[in-house]
Tab-separated table of C-alpha atoms in Angstrom:
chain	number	residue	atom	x	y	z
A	1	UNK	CA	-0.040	-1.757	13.720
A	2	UNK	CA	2.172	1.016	13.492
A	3	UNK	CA	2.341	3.377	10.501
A	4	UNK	CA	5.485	5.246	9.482
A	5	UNK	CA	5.968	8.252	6.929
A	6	UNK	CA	8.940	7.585	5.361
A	7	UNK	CA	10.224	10.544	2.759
A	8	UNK	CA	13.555	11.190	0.650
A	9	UNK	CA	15.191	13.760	-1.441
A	10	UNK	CA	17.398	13.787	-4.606
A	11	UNK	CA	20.206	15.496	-1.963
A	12	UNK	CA	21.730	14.029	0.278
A	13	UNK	CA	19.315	14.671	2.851
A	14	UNK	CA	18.952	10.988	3.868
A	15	UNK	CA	15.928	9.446	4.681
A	16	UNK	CA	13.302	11.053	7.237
A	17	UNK	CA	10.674	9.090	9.262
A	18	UNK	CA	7.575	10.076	11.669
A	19	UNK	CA	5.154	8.705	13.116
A	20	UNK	CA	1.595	9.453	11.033
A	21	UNK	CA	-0.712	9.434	14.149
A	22	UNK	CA	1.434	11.754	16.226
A	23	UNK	CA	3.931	13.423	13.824
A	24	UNK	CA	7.157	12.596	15.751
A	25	UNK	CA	10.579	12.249	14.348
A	26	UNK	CA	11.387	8.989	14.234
A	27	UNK	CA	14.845	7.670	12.929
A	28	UNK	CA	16.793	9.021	10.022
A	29	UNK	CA	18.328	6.650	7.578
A	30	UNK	CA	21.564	7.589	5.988
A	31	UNK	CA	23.493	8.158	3.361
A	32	UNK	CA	20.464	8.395	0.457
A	33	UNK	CA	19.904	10.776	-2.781
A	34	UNK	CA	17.070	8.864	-4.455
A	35	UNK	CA	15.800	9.823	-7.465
A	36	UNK	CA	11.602	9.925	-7.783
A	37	UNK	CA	9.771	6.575	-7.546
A	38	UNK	CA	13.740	5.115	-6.064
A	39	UNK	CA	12.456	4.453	-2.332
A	40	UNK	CA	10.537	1.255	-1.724
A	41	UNK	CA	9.793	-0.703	0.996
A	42	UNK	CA	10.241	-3.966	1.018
A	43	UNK	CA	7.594	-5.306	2.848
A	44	UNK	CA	7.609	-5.120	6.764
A	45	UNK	CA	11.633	-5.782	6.119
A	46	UNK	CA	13.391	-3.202	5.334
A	47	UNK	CA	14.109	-0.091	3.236
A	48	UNK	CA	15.455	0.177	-0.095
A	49	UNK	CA	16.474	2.555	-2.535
A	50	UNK	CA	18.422	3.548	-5.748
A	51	UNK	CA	21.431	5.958	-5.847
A	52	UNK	CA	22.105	8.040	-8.749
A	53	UNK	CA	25.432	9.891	-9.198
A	54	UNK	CA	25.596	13.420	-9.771
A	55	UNK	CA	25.617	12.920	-13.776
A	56	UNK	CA	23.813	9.523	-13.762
A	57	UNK	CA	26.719	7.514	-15.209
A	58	UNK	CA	26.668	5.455	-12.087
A	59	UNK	CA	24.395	3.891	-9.461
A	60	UNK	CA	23.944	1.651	-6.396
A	61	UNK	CA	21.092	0.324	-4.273
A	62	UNK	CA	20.982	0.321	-0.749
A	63	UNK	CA	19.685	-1.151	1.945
A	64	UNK	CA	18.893	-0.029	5.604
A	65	UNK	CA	17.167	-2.021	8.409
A	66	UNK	CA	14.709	-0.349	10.494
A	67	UNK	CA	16.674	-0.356	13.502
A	68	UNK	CA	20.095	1.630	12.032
A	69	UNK	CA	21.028	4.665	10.716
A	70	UNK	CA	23.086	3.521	7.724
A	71	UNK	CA	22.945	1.369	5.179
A	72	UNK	CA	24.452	-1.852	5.728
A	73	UNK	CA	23.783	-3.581	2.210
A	74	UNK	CA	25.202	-2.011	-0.886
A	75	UNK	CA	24.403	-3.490	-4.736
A	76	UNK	CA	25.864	-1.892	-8.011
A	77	UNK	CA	23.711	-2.977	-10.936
A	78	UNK	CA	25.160	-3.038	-14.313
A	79	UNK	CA	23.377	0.353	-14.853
A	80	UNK	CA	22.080	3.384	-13.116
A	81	UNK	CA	18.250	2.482	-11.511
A	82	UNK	CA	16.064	4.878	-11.714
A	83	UNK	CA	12.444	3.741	-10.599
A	84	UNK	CA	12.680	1.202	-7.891
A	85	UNK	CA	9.600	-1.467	-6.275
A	86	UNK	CA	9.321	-4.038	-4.288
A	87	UNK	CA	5.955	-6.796	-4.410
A	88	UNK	CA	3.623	-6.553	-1.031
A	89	UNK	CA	5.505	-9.536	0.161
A	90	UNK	CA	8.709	-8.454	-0.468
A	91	UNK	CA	9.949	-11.562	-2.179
A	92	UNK	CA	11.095	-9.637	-5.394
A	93	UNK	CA	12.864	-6.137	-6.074
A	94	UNK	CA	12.260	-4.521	-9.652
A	95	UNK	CA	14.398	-1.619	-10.759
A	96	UNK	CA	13.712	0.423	-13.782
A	97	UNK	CA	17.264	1.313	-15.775
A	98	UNK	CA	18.240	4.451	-17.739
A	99	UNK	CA	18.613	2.672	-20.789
A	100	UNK	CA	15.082	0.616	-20.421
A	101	UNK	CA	15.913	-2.567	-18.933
A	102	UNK	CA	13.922	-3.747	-16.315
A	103	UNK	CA	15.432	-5.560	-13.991
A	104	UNK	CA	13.776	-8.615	-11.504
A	105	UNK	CA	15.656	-9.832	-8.331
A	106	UNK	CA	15.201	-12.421	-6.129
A	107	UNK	CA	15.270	-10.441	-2.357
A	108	UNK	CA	16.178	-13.630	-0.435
A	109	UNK	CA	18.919	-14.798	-2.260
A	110	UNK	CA	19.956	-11.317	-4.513
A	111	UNK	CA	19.452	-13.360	-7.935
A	112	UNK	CA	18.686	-11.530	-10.831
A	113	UNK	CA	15.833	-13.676	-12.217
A	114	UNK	CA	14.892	-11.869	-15.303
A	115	UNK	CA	16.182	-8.701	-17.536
A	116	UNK	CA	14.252	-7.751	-20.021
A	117	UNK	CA	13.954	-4.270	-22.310
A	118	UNK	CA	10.805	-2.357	-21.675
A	119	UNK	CA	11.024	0.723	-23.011
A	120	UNK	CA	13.364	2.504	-25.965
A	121	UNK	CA	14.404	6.049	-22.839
A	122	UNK	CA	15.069	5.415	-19.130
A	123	UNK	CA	12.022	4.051	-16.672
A	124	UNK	CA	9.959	6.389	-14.715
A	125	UNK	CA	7.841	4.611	-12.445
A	126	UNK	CA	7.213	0.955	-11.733
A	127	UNK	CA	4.064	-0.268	-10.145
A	128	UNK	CA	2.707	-3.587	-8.949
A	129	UNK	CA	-1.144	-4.344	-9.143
A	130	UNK	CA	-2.322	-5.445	-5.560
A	131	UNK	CA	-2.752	-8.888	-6.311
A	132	UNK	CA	1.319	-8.726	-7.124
A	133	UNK	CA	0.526	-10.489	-10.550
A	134	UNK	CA	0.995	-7.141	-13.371
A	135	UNK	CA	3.579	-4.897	-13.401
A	136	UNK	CA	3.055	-1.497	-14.750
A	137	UNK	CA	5.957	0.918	-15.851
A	138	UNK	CA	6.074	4.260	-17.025
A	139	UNK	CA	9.224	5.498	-19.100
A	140	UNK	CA	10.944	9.313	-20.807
A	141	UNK	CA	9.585	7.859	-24.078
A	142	UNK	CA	5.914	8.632	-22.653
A	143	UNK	CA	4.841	4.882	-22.691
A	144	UNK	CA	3.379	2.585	-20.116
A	145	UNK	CA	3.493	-0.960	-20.713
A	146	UNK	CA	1.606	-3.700	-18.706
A	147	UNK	CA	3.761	-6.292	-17.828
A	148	UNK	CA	1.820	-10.111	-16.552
A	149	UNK	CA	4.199	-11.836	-14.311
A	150	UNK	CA	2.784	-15.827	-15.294
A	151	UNK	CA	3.148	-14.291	-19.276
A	152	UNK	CA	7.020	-13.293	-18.373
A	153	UNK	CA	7.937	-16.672	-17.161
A	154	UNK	CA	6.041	-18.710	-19.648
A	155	UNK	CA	7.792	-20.371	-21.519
A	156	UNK	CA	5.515	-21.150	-24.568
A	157	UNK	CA	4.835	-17.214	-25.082
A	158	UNK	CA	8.549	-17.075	-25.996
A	159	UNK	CA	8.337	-20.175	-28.167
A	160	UNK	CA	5.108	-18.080	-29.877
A	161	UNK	CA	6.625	-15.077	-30.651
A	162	UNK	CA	4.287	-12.802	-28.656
A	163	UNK	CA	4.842	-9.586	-27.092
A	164	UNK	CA	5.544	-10.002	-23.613
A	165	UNK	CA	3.499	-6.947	-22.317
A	166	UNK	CA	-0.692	-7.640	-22.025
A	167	UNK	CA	-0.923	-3.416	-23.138
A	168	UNK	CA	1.128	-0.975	-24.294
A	169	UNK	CA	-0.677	2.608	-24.135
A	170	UNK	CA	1.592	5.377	-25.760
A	171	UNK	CA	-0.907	8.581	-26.015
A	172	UNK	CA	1.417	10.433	-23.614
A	173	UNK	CA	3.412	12.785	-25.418
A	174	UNK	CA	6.094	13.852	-22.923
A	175	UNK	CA	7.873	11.871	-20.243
A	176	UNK	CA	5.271	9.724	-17.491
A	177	UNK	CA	5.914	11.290	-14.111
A	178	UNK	CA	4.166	9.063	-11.698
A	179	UNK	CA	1.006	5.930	-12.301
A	180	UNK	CA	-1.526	4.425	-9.878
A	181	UNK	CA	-3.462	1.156	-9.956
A	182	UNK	CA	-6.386	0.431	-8.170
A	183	UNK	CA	-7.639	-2.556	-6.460
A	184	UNK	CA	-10.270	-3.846	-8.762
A	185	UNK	CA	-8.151	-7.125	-10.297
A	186	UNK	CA	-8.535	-7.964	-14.161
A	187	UNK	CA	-11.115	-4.278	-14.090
A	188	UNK	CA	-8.997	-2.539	-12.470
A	189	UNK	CA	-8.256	1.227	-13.869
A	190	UNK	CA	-4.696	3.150	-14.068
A	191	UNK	CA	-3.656	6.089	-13.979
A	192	UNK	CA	-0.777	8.100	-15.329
A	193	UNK	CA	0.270	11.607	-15.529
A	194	UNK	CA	3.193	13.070	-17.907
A	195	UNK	CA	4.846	16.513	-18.298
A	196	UNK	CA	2.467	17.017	-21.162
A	197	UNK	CA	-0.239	18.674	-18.346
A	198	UNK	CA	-2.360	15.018	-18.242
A	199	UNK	CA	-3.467	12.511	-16.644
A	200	UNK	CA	-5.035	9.652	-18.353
A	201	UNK	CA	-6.810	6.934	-16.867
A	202	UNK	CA	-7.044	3.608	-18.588
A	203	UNK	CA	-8.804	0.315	-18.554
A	204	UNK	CA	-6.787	-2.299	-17.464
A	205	UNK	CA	-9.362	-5.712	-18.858
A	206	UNK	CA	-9.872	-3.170	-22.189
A	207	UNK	CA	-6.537	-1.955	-22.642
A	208	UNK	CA	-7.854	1.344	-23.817
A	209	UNK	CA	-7.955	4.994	-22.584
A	210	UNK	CA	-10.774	5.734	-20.539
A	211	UNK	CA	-10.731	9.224	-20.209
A	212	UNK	CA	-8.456	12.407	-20.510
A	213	UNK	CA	-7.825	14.876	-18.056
A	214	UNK	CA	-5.763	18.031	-18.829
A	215	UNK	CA	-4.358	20.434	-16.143
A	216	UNK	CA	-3.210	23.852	-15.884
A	217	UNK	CA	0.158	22.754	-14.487
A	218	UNK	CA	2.745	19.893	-15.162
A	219	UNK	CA	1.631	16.746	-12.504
A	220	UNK	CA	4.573	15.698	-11.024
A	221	UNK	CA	2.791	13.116	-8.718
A	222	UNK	CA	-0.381	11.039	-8.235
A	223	UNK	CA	-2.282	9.342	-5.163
A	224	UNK	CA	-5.720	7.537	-5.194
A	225	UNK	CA	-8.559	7.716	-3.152
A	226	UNK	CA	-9.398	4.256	-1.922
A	227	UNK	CA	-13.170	4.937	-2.618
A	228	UNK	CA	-11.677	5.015	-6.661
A	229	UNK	CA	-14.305	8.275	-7.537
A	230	UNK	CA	-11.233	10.336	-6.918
A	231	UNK	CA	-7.505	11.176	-7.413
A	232	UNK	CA	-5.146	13.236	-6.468
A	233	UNK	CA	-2.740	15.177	-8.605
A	234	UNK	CA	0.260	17.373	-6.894
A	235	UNK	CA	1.484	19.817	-9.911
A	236	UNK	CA	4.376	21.622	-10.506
A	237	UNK	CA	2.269	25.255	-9.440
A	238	UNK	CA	2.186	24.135	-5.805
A	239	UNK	CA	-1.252	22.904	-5.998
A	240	UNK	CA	-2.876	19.440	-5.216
A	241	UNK	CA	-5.781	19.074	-7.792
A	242	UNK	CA	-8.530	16.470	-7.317
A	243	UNK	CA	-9.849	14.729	-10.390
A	244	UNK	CA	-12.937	13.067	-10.702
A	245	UNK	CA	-12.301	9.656	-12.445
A	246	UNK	CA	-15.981	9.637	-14.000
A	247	UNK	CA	-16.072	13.522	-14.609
A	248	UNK	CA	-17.510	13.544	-18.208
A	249	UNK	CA	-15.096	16.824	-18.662
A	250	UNK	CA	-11.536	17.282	-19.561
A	251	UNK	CA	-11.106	19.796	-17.297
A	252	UNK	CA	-13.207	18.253	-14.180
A	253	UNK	CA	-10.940	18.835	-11.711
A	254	UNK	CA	-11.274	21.249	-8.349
A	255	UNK	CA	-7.584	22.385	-6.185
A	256	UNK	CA	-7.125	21.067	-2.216
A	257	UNK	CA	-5.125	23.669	-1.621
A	258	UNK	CA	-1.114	25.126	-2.019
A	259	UNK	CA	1.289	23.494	-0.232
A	260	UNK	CA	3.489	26.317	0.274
A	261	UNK	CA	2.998	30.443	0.312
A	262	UNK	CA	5.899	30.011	-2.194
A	263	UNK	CA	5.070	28.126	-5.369
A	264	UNK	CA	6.811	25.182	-4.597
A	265	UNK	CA	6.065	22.629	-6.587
A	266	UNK	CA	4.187	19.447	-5.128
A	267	UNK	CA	6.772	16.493	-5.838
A	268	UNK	CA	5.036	13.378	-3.908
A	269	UNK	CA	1.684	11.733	-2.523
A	270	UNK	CA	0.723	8.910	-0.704
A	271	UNK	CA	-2.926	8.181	0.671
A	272	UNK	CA	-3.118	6.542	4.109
A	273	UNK	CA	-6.593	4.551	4.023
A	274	UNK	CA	-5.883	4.520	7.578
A	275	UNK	CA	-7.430	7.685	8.963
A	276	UNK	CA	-8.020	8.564	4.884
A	277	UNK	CA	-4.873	10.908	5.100
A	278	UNK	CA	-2.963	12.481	1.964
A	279	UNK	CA	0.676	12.994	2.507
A	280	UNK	CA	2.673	15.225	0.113
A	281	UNK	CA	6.337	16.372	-0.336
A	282	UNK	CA	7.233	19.808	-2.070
A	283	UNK	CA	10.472	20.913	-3.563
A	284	UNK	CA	11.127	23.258	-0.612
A	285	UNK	CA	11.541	20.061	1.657
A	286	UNK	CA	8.102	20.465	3.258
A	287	UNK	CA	6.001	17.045	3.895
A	288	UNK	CA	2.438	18.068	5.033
A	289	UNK	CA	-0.348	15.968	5.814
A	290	UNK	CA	-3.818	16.668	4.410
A	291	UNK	CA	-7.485	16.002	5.450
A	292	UNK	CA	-8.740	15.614	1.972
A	293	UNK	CA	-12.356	14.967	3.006
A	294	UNK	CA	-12.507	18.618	4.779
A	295	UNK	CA	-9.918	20.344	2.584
A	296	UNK	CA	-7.716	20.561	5.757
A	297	UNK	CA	-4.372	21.142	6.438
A	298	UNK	CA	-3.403	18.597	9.310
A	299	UNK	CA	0.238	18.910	10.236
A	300	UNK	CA	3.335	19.579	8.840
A	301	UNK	CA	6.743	17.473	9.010
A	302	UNK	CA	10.104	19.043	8.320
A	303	UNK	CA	12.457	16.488	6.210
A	304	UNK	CA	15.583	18.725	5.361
A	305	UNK	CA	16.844	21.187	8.092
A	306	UNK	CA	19.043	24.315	7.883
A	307	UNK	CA	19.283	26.545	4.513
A	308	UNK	CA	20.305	23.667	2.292
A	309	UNK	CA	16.901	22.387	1.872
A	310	UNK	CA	16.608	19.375	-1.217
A	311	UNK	CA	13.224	18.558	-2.579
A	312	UNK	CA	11.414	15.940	-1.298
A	313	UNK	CA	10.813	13.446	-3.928
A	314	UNK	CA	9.633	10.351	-2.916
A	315	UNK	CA	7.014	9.578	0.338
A	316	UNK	CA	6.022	5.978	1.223
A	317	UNK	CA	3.391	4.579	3.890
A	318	UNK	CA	5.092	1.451	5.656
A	319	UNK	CA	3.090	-0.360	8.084
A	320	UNK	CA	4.829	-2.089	10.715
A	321	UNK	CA	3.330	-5.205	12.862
A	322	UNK	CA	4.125	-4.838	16.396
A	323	UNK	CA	5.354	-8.157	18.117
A	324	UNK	CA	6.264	-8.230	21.437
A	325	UNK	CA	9.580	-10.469	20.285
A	326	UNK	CA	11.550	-9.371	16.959
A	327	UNK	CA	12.906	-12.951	16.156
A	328	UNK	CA	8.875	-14.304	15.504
A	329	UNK	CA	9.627	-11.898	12.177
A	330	UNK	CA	12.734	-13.260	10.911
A	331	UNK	CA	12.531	-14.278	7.398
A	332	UNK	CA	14.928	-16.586	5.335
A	333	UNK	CA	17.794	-14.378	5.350
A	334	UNK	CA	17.807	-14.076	8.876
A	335	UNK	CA	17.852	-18.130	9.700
A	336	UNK	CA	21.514	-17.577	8.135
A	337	UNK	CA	22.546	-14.612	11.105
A	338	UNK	CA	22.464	-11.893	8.582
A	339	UNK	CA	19.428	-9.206	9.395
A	340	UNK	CA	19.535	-7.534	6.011
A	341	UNK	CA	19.356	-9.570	2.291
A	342	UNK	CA	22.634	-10.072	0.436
A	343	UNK	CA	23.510	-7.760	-2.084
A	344	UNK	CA	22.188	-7.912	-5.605
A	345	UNK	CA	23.838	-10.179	-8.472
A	346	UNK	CA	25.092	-7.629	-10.648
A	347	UNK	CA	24.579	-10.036	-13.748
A	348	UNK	CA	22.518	-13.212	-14.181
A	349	UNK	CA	24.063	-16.279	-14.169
A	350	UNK	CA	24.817	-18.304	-17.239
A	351	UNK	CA	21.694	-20.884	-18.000
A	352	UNK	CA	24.582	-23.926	-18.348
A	353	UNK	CA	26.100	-23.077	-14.475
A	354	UNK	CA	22.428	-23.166	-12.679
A	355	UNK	CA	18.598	-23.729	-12.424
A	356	UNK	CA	17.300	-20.257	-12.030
A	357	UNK	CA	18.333	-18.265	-15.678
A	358	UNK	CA	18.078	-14.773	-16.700
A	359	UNK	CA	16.271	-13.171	-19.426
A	360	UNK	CA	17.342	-11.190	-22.073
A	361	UNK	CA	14.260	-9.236	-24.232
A	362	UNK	CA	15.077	-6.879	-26.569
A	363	UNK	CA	12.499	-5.168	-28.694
A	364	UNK	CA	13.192	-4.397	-32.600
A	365	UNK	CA	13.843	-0.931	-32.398
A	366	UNK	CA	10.024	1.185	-33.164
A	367	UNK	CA	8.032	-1.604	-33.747
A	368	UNK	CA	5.324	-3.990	-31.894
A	369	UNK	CA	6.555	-7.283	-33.868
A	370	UNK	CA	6.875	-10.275	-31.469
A	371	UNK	CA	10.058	-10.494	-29.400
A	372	UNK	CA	11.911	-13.424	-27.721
A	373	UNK	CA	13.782	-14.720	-25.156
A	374	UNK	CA	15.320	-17.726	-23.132
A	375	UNK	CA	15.101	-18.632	-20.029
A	376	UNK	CA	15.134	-21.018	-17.282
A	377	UNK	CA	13.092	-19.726	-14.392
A	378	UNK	CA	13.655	-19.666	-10.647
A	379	UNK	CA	11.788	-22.348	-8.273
A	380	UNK	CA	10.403	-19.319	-6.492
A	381	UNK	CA	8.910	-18.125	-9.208
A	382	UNK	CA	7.138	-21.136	-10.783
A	383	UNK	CA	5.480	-21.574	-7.358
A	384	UNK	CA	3.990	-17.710	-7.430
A	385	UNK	CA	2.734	-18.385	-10.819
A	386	UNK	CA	0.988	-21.570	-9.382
A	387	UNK	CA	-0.574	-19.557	-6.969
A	388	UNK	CA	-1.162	-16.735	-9.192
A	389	UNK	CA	-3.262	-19.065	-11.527
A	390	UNK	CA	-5.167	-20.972	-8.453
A	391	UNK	CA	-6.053	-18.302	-6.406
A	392	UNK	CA	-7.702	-16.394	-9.744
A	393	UNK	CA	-5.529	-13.090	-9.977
A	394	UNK	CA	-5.884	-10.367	-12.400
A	395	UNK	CA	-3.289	-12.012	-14.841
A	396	UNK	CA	-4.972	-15.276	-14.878
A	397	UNK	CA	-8.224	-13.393	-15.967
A	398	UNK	CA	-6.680	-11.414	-18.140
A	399	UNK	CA	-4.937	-14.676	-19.492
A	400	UNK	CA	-8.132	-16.357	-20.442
A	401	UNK	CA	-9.723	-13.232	-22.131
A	402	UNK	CA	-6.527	-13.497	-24.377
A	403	UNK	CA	-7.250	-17.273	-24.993
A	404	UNK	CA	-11.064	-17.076	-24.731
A	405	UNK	CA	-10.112	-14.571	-27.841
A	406	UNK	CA	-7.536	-16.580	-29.776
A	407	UNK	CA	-10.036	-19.376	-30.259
A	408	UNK	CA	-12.414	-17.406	-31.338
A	409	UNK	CA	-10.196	-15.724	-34.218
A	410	UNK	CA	-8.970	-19.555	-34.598
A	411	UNK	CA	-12.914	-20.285	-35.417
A	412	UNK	CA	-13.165	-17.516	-37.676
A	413	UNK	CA	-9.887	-18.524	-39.192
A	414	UNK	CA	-11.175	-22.079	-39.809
A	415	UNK	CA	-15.017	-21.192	-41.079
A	416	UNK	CA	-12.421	-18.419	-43.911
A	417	UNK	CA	-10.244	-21.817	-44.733
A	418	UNK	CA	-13.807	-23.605	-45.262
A	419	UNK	CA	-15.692	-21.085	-47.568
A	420	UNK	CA	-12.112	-20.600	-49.450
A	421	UNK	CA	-11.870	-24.384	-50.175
A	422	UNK	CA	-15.511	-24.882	-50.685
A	423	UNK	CA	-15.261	-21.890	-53.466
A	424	UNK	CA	-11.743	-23.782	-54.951
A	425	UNK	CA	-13.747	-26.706	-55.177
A	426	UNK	CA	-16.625	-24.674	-57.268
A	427	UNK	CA	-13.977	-23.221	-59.607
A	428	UNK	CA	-12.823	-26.819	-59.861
A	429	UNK	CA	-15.623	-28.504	-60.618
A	430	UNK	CA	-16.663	-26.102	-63.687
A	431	UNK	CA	-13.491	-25.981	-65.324
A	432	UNK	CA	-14.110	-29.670	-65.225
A	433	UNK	CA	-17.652	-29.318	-66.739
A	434	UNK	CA	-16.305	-27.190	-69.124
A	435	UNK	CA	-13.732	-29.281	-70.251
A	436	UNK	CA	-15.771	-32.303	-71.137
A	437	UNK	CA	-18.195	-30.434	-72.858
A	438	UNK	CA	-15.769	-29.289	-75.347
C-alpha cells in the first residue's frame, strides 16, 4: 500500500504530491486552482477537481491520471462547482454549485443521474458517510443537510411529498467551512465548523445538536481522530486546536501548536490512521505533518515555490494498491482503450430519450414544506440501493426509525379517529334521547 499527500491551492500552483512515509516529491499535476473542499480522489483512479474562474462566473472539472502531468479530461457543468466528492468506490462524482444545486454523476459513463437544490447560497463542503449511503453538505447559508442516497432515488418519497433530506441542522449562523463524519453508521456523529468561531457536533440517528464548541479564532478546517474522543480544528490564527467531543465545556479545547512563526492561517487537515499522522496546509503554502499524540512537529513539505506562494487549500490522503501489472486495475472505462472517464454530461438527458433520468428538486423558497421531483433512475444506482438495504447501512437504519415512527403516529392517529367517533356517537345518541322525550 502506498500512501500519497496530495495538496492544492486556489492559484495556479497545480497540484503537489509526496510520499507520507518519506516526504519525497512525487509528481505534480497541472494546470489546477481549486477552490476548498474542490480536490477529490476518485478512488484508487484518478484525481479530480473543480476550476473556478477568477470572478466565479465560470467553471470546469478536470481530470488527471496518476501517471501525467496534465489533465487529460475536461467537463464544463452548467454552473461553477464549488465543493467537489467522490464515493470510496469511485462509482459517482458529486459537485456542490454556487447557486445550490447539487449535482450526481455517473464516473463510468459521465451521466448526470440526479440534480437536485440543496441549499438557498452556494455549497461548501460535501461529505459521504463511510458506508457511501448519506451525503452530508454544508452551504454560505450556514446549513447542513443530510442527504440518504436509497431516500433520493425512491420513488414513492416523491409521490409522498416528503423532504428529501433525513436532517436539516441550521444553528450555524455564518457560512460552514469544512464537516466530518465518523464511522459509527446510523450513530454516527458530525461535525461542522462555520466562520461564526464554532464547531458543532451533531447526532446523526437523533438529528439534533450534541454539543457546542466556540473558539477564539474562525475554523477554517476540520480532521478527526479515528479513536472519535478527539478533533482537530486548524483556525484562521495559525493554530490547530484539539476539541474534546465529550468535553462538558464550550470552551474545552487545548492548541497543537502554530503552523507558521507568521500567523498564517491553517487552511486544511487530513488524519492518516496510518501511522496516526495530521497533515495541514496554511495560507503561506506550507503543508506540515504533525505527531498529534506527542504534540510534534514531523516534517514539512513545500507545495508552492518561489515568492508567488498561493494558499494551500485543500489536502487529501490517497492510498494506492501496488500491483506488480497496471492492467489487473483497469476498470470499465479502460476495457474501451481510454485510461481516464469521459467527460461529464453537462445536462441530463430528457426522461422520453433514455432509461437513466435526471432530477430536478427545487425547494419553496424559506420553508421546510414537502418538495418533489421526477425521475427515472440509473441501473447503477438501483443496484447500490439493493445493496445498501441488504448489507444494513446507515440509511437503511435510519430508514426504519423513520417508518418504525410513522406507524406509530399512524396508531396514535387511529386510537384520536376512535375516541372522536366514539364521542360523535355519544353526542348522537342524546340528542336522540332528547328528542323522543319531548
Amino acid at each position: 500500500m502506498e500512501i500519497t499527500v496530495i495538496a492544492s491551492s486556489s492559484i495556479d500552483e497545480g497540484i503537489g504530491s509526496w510520499d507520507l512515509k518519506t516526504g519525497t516529491e512525487q509528481l505534480q499535476f497541472k494546470p489546477c486552482a481549486s477552490p476548498a473542499h474542490g480536490l477529490t480522489a476518485v478512488g484508487e483512479k484518478f484525481l479530480a477537481s473543480s476550476q473556478l474562474s477568477a470572478r466565479n462566473t465560470s467553471g470546469s472539472i478536470f481530470y488527471w491520471s496518476w501517471t501525467k502531468p496534465q489533465a487529460e479530461v475536461k467537463s464544463y457543468p452548467v454552473e461553477p462547482i464549488k465543493a467537489l466528492a467522490a464515493n470510496n468506490e469511485g462509482t459517482y462524482l458529486v459537485g456542490g454549485g454556487i447557486s445550490g444545486d447539487i449535482y450526481l454523476w455517473e464516473v463510468a459513463t459521465g451521466k448526470l443521474l440526479k440534480k437536485w437544490h440543496g441549499h438557498y447560497r452556494s455549497v461548501t463542503c460535501l461529505v459521504f458517510s463511510g458506508d457511501d449511503s448519506l451525503l452530508v453538505s454544508g452551504s454560505q447559508d450556514g446549513s447542513i443537510r443530510v442527504w440518504s442516497l436509497i431516500r433520493l432515488f425512491d420513488d414513492f418519497q416523491r409521490q409522498q411529498g416528503n423532504t428529501l433530506y433525513e436532517h436539516n441542522f441550521n444553528e450555524h449562523t455564518m457560512s460552514v467551512t469544512d464537516i466530518v463524519i465518523d464511522y459509527g453508521g446510523c450513530n454516527a456523529v458530525i461535525i461542522s465548523s462555520s466562520e461564526d468561531r464554532t464547531s458543532k457536533v451533531w447526532s446523526l440517528s437523533r438529528g439534533k445538536l450534541l454539543k457546542n464548541i466556540i473558539f477564539p479564532s474562525v475554523i477554517n478546517a476540520l480532521a478527526l481522530d479515528p479513536g472519535g474522543c478527539v478533533f482537530y480544528a486548524g483556525a484562521r490564527d495559525s493554530k490547530i486546536y484539539i476539541g474534546a467531543i465529550n468535553a462538558t465545556s464550550e470552551y474545552g479545547t487545548q492548541v497543537l501548536g502554530s503552523v507558521s512563526e507568521k500567523g498564517k492561517a491553517i487552511t486544511c487537515l487530513a488524519y492518516c490512521a496510518d501511522g496516526n499522522l495530521l497533515i495541514s496546509g496554511s495560507e503561506d503554502g506550507v503543508v506540515c505533518v504533525w505527531d498529534p499524540k506527542s504534540l510534534r512537529h514531523v516534517r514539512t513539505l513545500i507545495h508552492a515555490k518561489g515568492s508567488r506562494k498561493g494558499p494551500v487549500n485543500n489536502i487529501q490522503i490517497v492510498r494506492k494498491t501496488i500491483v506488480a501489472n497496471s492492467n489487473k486495475t483497469q476498470v470499465s472505462w479502460k476495457s474501451r482503450g481510454a485510461l481516464i472517464p469521459p467527460p461529464l454530461e453537462k445536462y441530463g438527458r430528457p426522461v422520453e430519450d433514455t432509461m437513466d433520468g435526471i432530477v430536478t428538486v427545487d425547494p419553496p423558497p424559506f420553508s421546510d414544506v414537502p418538495v418533489y421531483s421526477s425521475f427515472l433512475s440509473a441501473d447503477l444506482i438501483d443496484e447500490q440501493v439493493k445493496e445498501l438495504q441488504q448489507q444494513g447501512s446507515a440509511a437503511t437504519e435510519m430508514e426504519m426509525e423513520r417508518l418504525k415512527l410513522e406507524y406509530k403516529r399512524s396508531l396514535q392517529m387511529n386510537e384520536q379517529w376512535q375516541k372522536n367517533y366514539e364521542n360523535l356517537l355519544q353526542v348522537v345518541m342524546e340528542e336522540e334521547q332528547i328528542g323522543g322525550t319531548n
